[in-house]
XYZ file of C-alpha atoms in Angstrom:
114
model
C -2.224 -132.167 68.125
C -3.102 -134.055 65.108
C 0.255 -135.431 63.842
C -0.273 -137.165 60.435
C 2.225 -138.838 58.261
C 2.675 -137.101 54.886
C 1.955 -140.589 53.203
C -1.222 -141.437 55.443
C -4.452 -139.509 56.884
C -4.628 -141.961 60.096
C -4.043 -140.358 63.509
C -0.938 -140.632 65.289
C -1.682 -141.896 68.675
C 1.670 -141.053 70.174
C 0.487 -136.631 69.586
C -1.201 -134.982 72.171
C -4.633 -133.435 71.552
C -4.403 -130.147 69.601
C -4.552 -127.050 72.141
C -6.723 -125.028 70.241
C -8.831 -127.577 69.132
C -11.999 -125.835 70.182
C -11.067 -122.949 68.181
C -10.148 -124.554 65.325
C -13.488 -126.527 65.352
C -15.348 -123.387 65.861
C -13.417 -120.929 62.560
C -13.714 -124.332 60.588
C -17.437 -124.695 61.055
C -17.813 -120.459 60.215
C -15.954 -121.378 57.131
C -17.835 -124.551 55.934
C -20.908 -121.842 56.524
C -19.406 -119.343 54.091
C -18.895 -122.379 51.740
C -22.684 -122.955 51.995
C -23.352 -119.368 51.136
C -20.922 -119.294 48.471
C -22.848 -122.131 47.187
C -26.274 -120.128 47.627
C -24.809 -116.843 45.793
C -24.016 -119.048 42.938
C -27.110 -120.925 42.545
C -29.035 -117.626 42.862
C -26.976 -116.214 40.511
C -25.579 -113.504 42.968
C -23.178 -110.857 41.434
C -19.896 -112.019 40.801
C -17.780 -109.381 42.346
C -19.488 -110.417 45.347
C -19.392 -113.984 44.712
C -15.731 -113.356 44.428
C -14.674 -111.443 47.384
C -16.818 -114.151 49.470
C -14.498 -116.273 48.016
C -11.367 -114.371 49.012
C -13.081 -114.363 52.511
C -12.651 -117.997 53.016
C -9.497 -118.186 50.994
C -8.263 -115.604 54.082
C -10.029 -117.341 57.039
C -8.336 -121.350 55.736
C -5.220 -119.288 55.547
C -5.573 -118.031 59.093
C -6.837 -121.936 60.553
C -3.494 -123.172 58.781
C -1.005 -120.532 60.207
C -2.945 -121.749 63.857
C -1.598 -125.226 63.038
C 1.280 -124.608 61.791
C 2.277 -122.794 64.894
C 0.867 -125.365 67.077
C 2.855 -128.245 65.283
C 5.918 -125.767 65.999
C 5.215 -125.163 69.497
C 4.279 -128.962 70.161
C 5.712 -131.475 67.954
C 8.724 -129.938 66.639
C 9.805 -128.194 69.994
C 9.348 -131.582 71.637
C 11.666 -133.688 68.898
C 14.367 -130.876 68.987
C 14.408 -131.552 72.733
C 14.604 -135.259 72.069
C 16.213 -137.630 69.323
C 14.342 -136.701 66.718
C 14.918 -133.020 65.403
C 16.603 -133.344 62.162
C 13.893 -135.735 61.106
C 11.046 -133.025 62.213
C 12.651 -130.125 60.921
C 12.618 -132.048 57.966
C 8.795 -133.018 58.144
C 8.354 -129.083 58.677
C 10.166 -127.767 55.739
C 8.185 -130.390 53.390
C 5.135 -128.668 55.255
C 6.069 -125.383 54.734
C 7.096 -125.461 51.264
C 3.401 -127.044 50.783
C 1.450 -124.453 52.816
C 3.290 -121.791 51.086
C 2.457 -123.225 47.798
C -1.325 -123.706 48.566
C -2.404 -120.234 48.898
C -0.510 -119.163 45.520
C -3.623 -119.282 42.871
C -2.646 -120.263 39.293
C -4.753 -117.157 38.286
C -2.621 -114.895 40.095
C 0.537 -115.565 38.740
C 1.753 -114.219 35.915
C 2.576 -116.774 33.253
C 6.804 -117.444 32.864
């Protein structure tokens, strides 16, 4: 599992590989190819309904990888601290996360203004 510092993008060699890492790899290299169409409907000037719900496509598939994480980084990293010396720290490090992730998929567009 990929543990990374909120502050830094550099690998934490003490975190086991991710278990689903072949997965992962696999729904992340679908999504960079609905990206690529995406990009194709646009330049051809595709309709934009469809353009859209492409969009919402990949919106829902990043969603999906994330959850896969997320659960993993439960499973793994957080299950192991609460077993050790660490769990108030990682529960910690997961609410930050979760308060992020939850944020992420909440589209300016679709809120209503305050």
């Amino acid at each position: 599992m990929v543990t990374m510092n909120p502050e830094s993008t550099v690998k934490d060699p003490a975190a086991p590989s991710h278990p689903n890492k072949s997965d992962l790899i696999t729904r992340l290299k679908k999504i960079e190819g609905q990206i690529r169409g995406i990009q194709r409907m646009v330049e051809d000037d595709s309709y934009c309904v469809d353009v859209l719900n492409q969009i919402s496509a990949v919106v829902s598939a990043i969603e999906r990888v994330g959850l896969r994480v997320l659960e993993d980084h439960i499973r793994g990293c957080v299950a192991d601290a609460l077993n050790g010396d660490a769990g108030e720290e990682k529960i910690t490090e997961l609410t930050q996360v979760l308060k992020s992730f939850l944020q992420a998929g909440h589209s300016a567009v679709a809120t209503p203004p305050s």
